[in-house]
Structure formats: C-alpha cells, structure tokens
Short mmCIF file of C-alpha atoms in Angstrom, two decimals:
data_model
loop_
_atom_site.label_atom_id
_atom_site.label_comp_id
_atom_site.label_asym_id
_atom_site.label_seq_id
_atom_site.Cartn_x
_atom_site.Cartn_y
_atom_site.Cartn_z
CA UNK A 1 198.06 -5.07 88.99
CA UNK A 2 200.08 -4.76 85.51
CA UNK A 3 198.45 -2.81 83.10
CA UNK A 4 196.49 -3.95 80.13
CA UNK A 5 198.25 -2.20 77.10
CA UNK A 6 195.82 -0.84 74.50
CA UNK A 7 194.91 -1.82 70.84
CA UNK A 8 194.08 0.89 68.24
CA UNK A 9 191.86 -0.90 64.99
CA UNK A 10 192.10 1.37 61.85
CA UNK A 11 188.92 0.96 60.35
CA UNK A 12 188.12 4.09 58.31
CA UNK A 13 189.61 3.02 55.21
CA UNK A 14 187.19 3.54 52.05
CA UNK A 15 187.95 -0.07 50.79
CA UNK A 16 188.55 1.93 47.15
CA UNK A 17 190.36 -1.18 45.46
CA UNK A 18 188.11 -3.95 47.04
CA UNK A 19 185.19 -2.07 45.92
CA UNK A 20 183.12 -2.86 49.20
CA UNK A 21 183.28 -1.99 53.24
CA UNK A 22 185.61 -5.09 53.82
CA UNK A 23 185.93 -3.56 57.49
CA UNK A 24 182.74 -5.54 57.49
CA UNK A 25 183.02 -8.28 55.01
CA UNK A 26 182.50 -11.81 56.34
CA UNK A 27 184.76 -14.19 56.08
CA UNK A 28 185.27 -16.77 59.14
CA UNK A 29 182.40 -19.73 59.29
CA UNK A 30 180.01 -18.35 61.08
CA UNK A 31 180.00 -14.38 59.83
CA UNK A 32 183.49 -13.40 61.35
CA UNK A 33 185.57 -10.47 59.75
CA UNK A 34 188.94 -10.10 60.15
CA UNK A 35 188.29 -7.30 62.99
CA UNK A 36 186.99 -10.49 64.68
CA UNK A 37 190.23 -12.90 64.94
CA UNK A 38 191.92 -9.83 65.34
CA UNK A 39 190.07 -8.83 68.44
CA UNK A 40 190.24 -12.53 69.82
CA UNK A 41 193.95 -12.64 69.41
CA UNK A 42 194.57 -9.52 70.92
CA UNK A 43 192.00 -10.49 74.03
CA UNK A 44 194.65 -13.82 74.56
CA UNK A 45 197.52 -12.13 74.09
CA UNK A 46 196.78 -9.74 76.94
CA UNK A 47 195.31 -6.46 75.33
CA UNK A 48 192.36 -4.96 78.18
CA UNK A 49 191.52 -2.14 75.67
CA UNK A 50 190.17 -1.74 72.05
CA UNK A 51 189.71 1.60 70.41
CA UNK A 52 188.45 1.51 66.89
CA UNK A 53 189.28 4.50 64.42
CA UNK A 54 186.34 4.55 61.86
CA UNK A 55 184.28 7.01 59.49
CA UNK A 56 180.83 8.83 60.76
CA UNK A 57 179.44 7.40 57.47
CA UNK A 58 179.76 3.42 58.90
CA UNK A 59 179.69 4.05 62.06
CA UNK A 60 176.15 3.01 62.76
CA UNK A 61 176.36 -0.07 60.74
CA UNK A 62 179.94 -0.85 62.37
CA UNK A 63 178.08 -0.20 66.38
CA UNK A 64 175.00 -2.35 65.37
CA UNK A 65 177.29 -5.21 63.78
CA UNK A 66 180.42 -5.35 65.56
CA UNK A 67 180.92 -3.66 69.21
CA UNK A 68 178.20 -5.93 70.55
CA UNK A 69 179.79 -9.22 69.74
CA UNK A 70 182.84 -7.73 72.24
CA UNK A 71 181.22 -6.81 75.12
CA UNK A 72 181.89 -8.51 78.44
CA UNK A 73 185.40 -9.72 76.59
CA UNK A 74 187.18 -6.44 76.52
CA UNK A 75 186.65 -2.61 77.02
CA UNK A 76 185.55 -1.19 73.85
CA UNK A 77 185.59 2.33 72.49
CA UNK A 78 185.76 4.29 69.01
CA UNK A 79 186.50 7.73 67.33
CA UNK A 80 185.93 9.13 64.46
CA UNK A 81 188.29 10.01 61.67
CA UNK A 82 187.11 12.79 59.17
CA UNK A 83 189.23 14.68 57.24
CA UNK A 84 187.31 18.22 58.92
CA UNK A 85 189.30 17.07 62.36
CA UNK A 86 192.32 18.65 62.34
CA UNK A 87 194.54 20.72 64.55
CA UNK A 88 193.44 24.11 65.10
CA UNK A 89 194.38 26.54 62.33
CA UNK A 90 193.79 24.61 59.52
CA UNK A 91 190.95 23.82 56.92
CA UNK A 92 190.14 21.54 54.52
CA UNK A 93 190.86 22.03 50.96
CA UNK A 94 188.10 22.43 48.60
CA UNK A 95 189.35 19.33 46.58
CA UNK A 96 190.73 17.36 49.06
CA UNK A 97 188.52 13.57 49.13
CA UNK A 98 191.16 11.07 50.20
CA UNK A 99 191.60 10.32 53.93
CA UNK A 100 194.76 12.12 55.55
CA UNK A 101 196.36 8.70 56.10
CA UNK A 102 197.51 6.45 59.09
CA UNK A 103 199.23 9.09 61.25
CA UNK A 104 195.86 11.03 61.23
CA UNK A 105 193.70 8.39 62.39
CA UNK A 106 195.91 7.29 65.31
CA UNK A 107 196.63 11.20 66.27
CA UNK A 108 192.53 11.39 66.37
CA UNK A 109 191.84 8.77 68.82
CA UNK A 110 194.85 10.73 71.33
CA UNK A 111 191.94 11.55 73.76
CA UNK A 112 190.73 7.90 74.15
CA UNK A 113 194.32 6.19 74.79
CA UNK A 114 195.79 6.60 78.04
CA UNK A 115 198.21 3.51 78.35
CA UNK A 116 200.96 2.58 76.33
CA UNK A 117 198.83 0.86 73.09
CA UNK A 118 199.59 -1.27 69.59
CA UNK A 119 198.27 -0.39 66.31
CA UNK A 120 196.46 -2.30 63.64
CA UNK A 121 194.71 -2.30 60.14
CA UNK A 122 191.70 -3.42 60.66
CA UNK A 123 191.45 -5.60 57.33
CA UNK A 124 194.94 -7.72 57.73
CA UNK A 125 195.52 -10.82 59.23
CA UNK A 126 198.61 -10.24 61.54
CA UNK A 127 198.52 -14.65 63.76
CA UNK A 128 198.08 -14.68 67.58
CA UNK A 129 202.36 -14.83 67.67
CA UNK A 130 202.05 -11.13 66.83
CA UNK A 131 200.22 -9.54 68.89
CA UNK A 132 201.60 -11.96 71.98
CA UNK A 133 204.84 -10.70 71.27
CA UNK A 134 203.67 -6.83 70.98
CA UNK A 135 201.62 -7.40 74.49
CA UNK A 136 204.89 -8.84 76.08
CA UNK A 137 206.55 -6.10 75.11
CA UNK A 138 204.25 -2.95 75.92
CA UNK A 139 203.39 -4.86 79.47
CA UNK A 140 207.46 -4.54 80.06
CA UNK A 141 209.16 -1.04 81.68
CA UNK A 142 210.30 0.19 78.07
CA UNK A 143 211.04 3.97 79.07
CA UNK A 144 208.88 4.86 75.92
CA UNK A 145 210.90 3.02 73.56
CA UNK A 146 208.42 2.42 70.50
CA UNK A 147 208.30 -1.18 69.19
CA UNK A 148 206.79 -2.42 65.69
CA UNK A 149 206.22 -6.18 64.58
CA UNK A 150 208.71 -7.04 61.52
CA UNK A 151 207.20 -9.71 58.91
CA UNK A 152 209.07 -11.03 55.85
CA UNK A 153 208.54 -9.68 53.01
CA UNK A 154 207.67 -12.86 50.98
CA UNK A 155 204.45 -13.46 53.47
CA UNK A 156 202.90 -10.28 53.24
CA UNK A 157 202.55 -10.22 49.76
CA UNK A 158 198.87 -10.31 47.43
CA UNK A 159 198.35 -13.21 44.16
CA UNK A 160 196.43 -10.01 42.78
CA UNK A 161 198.25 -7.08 42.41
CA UNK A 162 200.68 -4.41 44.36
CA UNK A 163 200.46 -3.35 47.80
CA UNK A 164 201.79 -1.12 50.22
CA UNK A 165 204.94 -1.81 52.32
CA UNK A 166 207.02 -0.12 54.71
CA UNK A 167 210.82 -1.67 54.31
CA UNK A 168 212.62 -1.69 57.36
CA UNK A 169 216.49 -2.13 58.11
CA UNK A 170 216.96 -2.93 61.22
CA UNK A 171 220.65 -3.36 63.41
CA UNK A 172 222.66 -5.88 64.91
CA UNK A 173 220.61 -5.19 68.38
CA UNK A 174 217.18 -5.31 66.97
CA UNK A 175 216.51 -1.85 66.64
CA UNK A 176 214.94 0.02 63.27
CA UNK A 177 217.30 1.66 61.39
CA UNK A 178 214.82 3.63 59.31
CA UNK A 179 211.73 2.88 57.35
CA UNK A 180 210.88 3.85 53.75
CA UNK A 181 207.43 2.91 52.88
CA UNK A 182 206.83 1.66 49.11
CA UNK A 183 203.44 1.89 47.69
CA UNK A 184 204.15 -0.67 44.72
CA UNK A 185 205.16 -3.85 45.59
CA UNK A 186 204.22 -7.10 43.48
CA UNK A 187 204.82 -10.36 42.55
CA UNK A 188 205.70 -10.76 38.98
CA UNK A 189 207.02 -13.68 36.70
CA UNK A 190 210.71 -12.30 37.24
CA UNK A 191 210.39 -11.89 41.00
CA UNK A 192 209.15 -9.21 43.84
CA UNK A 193 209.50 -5.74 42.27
CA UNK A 194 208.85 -2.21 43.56
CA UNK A 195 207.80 0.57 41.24
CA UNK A 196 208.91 3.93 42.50
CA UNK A 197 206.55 7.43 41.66
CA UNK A 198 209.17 7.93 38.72
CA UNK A 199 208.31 4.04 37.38
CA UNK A 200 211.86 2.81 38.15
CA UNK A 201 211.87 -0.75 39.04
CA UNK A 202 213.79 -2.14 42.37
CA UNK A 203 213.77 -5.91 42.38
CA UNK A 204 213.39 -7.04 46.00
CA UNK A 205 214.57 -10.84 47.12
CA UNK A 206 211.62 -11.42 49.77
CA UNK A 207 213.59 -11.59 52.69
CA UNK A 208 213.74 -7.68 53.49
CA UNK A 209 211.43 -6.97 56.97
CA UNK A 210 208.51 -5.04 56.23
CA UNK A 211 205.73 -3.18 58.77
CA UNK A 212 202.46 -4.10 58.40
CA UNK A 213 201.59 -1.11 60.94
CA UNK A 214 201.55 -3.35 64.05
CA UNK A 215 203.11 -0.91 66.27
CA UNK A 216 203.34 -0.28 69.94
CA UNK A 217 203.65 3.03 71.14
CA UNK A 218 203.82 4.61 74.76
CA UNK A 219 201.09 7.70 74.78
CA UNK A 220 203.51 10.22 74.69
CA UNK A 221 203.58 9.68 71.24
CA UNK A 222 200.50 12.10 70.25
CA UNK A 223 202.36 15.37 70.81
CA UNK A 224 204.98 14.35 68.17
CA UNK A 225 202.25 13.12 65.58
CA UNK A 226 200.53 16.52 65.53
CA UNK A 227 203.84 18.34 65.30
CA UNK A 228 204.25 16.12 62.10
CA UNK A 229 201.21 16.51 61.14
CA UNK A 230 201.28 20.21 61.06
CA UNK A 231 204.44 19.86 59.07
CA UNK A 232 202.73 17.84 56.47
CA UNK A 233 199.59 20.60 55.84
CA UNK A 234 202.30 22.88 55.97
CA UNK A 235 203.50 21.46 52.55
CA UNK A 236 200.79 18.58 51.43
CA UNK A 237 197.77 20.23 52.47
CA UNK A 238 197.24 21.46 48.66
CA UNK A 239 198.02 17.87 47.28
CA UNK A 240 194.93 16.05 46.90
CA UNK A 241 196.80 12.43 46.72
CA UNK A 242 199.39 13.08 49.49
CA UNK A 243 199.51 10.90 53.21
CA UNK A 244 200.33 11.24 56.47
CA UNK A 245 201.85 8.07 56.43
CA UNK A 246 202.82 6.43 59.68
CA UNK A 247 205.28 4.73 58.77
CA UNK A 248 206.92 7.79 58.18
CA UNK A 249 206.27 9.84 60.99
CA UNK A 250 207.96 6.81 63.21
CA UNK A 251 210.62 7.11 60.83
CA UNK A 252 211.56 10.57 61.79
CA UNK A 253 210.82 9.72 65.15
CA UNK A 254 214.07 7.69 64.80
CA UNK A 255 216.07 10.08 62.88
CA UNK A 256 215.65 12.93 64.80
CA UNK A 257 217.14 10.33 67.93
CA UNK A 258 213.48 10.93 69.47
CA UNK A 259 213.00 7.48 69.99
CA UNK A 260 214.24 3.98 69.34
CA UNK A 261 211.83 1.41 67.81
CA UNK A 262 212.46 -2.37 68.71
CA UNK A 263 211.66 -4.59 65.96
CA UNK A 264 210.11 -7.87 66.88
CA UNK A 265 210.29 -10.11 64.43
CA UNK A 266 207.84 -12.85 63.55
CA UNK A 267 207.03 -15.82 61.05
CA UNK A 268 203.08 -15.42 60.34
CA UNK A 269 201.72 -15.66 57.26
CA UNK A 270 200.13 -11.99 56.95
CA UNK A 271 196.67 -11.77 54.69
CA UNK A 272 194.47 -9.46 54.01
CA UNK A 273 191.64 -8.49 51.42
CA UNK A 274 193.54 -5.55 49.09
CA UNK A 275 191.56 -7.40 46.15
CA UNK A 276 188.26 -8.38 45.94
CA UNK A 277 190.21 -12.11 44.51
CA UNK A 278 191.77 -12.32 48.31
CA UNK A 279 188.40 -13.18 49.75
CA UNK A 280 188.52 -16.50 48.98
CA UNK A 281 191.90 -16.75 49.63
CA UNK A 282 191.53 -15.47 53.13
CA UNK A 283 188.07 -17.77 53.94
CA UNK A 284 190.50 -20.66 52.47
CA UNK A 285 193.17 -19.80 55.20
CA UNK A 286 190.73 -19.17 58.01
CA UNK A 287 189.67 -22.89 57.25
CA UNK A 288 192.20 -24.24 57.61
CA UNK A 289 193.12 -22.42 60.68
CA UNK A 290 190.07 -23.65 61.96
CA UNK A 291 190.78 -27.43 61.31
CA UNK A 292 194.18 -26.82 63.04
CA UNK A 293 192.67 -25.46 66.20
CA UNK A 294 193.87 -22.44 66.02
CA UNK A 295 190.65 -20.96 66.57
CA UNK A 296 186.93 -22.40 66.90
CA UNK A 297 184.20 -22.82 64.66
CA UNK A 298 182.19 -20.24 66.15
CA UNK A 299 184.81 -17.73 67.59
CA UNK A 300 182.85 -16.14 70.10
CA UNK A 301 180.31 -18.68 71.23
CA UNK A 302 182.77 -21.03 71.89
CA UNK A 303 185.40 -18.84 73.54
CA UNK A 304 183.99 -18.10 76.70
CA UNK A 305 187.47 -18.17 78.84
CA UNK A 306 187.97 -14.63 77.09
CA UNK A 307 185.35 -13.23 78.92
CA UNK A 308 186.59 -10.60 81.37
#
C-alpha cells in the first residue's frame, strides 16, 4: 500500500496585521475557516496525515474548535511552536517577542513527521489543483528531491496593502533556480512594486512565479533546517525583527547542490486574510466557489466520502 504523504498547517502566526486569531476566523457558510477547505482539499487530493504547528496560548481554543471536526477523515496531530524551543545551547534573548519564522515551526514538528510531507500557511487559500499536484508528486519515488507549488504573481496579490513573497526563477526543466523572498510587494496605481529594506523600488510585471510556502519535502529535511537554524542564532539571535525564513533555508538547500526543488506550477487564484478588508473578500470567493460546486454548503456534513 502507497503511502499517504503528510501535510504540515502553520498555524502559530500572531495575526499582528489582521488584528484577530484569523487561524480561527470564520469564513465559509456554515462557520468554516480557511484551515477547513484546506484540510478537505488536502483529504481528496490524497494527504493521510495532518500535523498542525500552533502556539500553547491557542491551543486549547484551536483542540476544542477545530481537531474534532477532522476526526474519522484523517489522522490528526499538533506541536507547539514557542520561541523557548530551540536546539540545545541556545537561549532566548531578553527582548526577543516575534516568532522565529517558518523554518522554526516546520523544524519543531521534526518528531511528528515520518513520511515525506507538504507545507502550508494555515490562513491562505492555495485550490484543490494544488495540493493534487503536490500529493502526486510526494506519492512518486523522488530520491528526496524537494518540490514547491509555483503561483503567478498577479493572483497572489492583496486590494489592501503589501505582502510577503518569495520570487522564484525557475529553469528550462522545471527546477528552482533560487528564491529571494520580498517582504513588500503591492499593487499600486503604476503597477506591482517591491520595496526593498533600503526603500528602493523594483517594479514587478505579475508574471514572475512566487511560493506561497506550499512545499513538499522528504523527512530528511530536518537535519539541514537545524544546521540553518543554528547558523541564523549564530548571527540573528540578537536581532529582535530577524526570520528564519523558509524560503530561504530551501534556497540554500539549492545552492549548496543539496537538493533540487521541482516547481509545479499552477493557475489558482491564491487568497488569504493579511487585512482585516480581505474577509469579505475571501467569504465573497468561498461563495462563489460554493455555487460552482467546488465545495458544499456544509463542508463536512455533506462530505462523507472523505471519511477514512
């Protein structure tokens, strides 16, 4: 019997610029969050496992409200991401508040991953397409090769204000050529623009492939993440603002020729709730996904063929 690749949910973020836990906001008809379509996607595409990274302080609200609606659909587990776990030698700094980033909170949950496994945020919107495509691949014989899902540009973008992007160039065979991630990216009157640290201005066209951190990794991956990630206290552990991006850390991945990343590239519409003004964007979309069959009224209810 094949094996059931794993999915990793990052849900510890703090939610700082949409002001609430939108981990847990509602937005589907009938009290879904985004977790939820992201769960049922992953369920048809062929994921057996779901291991969600969150924070001690939710993590009773997040057991009571969310696990139970999975059970009997797919095995479900969690782990905590705090910035006191860390490998052994180091400390936290005295003023050190922000999380340690997205190559933290998958390197926490090594010990509950032991098949090859995709990663998610847990508040974007990534279509069914996507995560078929990422199952597909991580069921195949890959000898470790990493993979990552490649959206354009131009659909992964918020009507509110900048966000976050990793831009990808990718070669003639498919492959990722390296990854610079962008933490300014917007939508202005004169076109896409990205603001660098310095405030210098790139002007984008739209079209450039960008990760959304849907990424499929064999588990072999974890020793290289903590090497990284004792790299980065090395230096950052003193900066209150710096991240363990990573984006980043499967960027050097690929530069040091540790490993190839396939991209696979898709056409959904990515959304997500950056903004508190994307809510009703995103309950607009899920609508009409609804009334297109996409998915049911009541997602769980009515979706008993997902049951294991």
């Amino acid at each position: 019997m094949a094996i059931k690749p794993a999915l990793m949910v990052m849900a510890a973020g703090m939610g700082t610029r949409y002001g609430s836990l939108k981990q847990l906001e509602k937005f589907g008809p009938n009290d879904e969050t985004i977790i939820d379509y992201s769960i049922y996607d992953a369920i048809k595409a062929g994921f057996g496992q779901v291991v969600f990274v969150i924070r001690e302080a939710i993590a009773a609200e997040f057991k009571e409200t969310l696990l139970p609606r999975f059970a009997g659909k797919i095995d479900v587990d969690y782990v905590l991401q705090e910035l006191d776990i860390l490998p052994e030698g180091y400390s936290v700094p005295e003023n050190r508040v922000k999380p340690w980033g997205t190559g933290h909170a998958v390197w926490v949950a090594a010990a509950k991953v032991t098949t090859p496994f995709a990663v998610i945020n847990g508040d974007d919107f990534y279509g069914y397409t996507s995560f078929k495509a990422m199952a597909d691949y991580l069921k195949q014989d890959t000898s470790g090769q990493l993979a990552m899902v490649g959206f354009k540009l131009s659909n992964t973008l918020s009507e509110h204000g900048a966000v976050a992007r990793g831009i990808c160039e990718v070669d003639a065979a498919g492959n990722l050529v390296r990854i610079t991630e962008q933490t300014h990216i917007e939508q202005t009157p004169g076109g896409i623009i990205s603001k660098t640290p310095d405030n210098q201005e790139i002007k984008l066209t739209g079209d450039e492939v960008v990760s959304m951190n849907l990424m499929g990794f064999p588990p072999t991956v974890f020793r290289y993440l903590e090497t990284y990630f004792r790299e980065f206290l090395e230096t950052q552990t003193h900066n209150p603002k710096a991240e363990f991006f990573l984006p980043a850390a499967v960027d050097k991945l690929v530069q040091n020729g540790i490993a190839r990343v396939k991209v696979l590239p898709t056409n959904e519409k990515w959304f997500g709730v950056t903004y508190p003004a994307d809510k009703p964007i995103a309950e607009q979309t899920l609508r009409k996904l609804i009334a297109q069959g996409v998915y049911p009224e009541n997602l769980w209810n009515e979706s008993l063929e997902l049951r294991k």
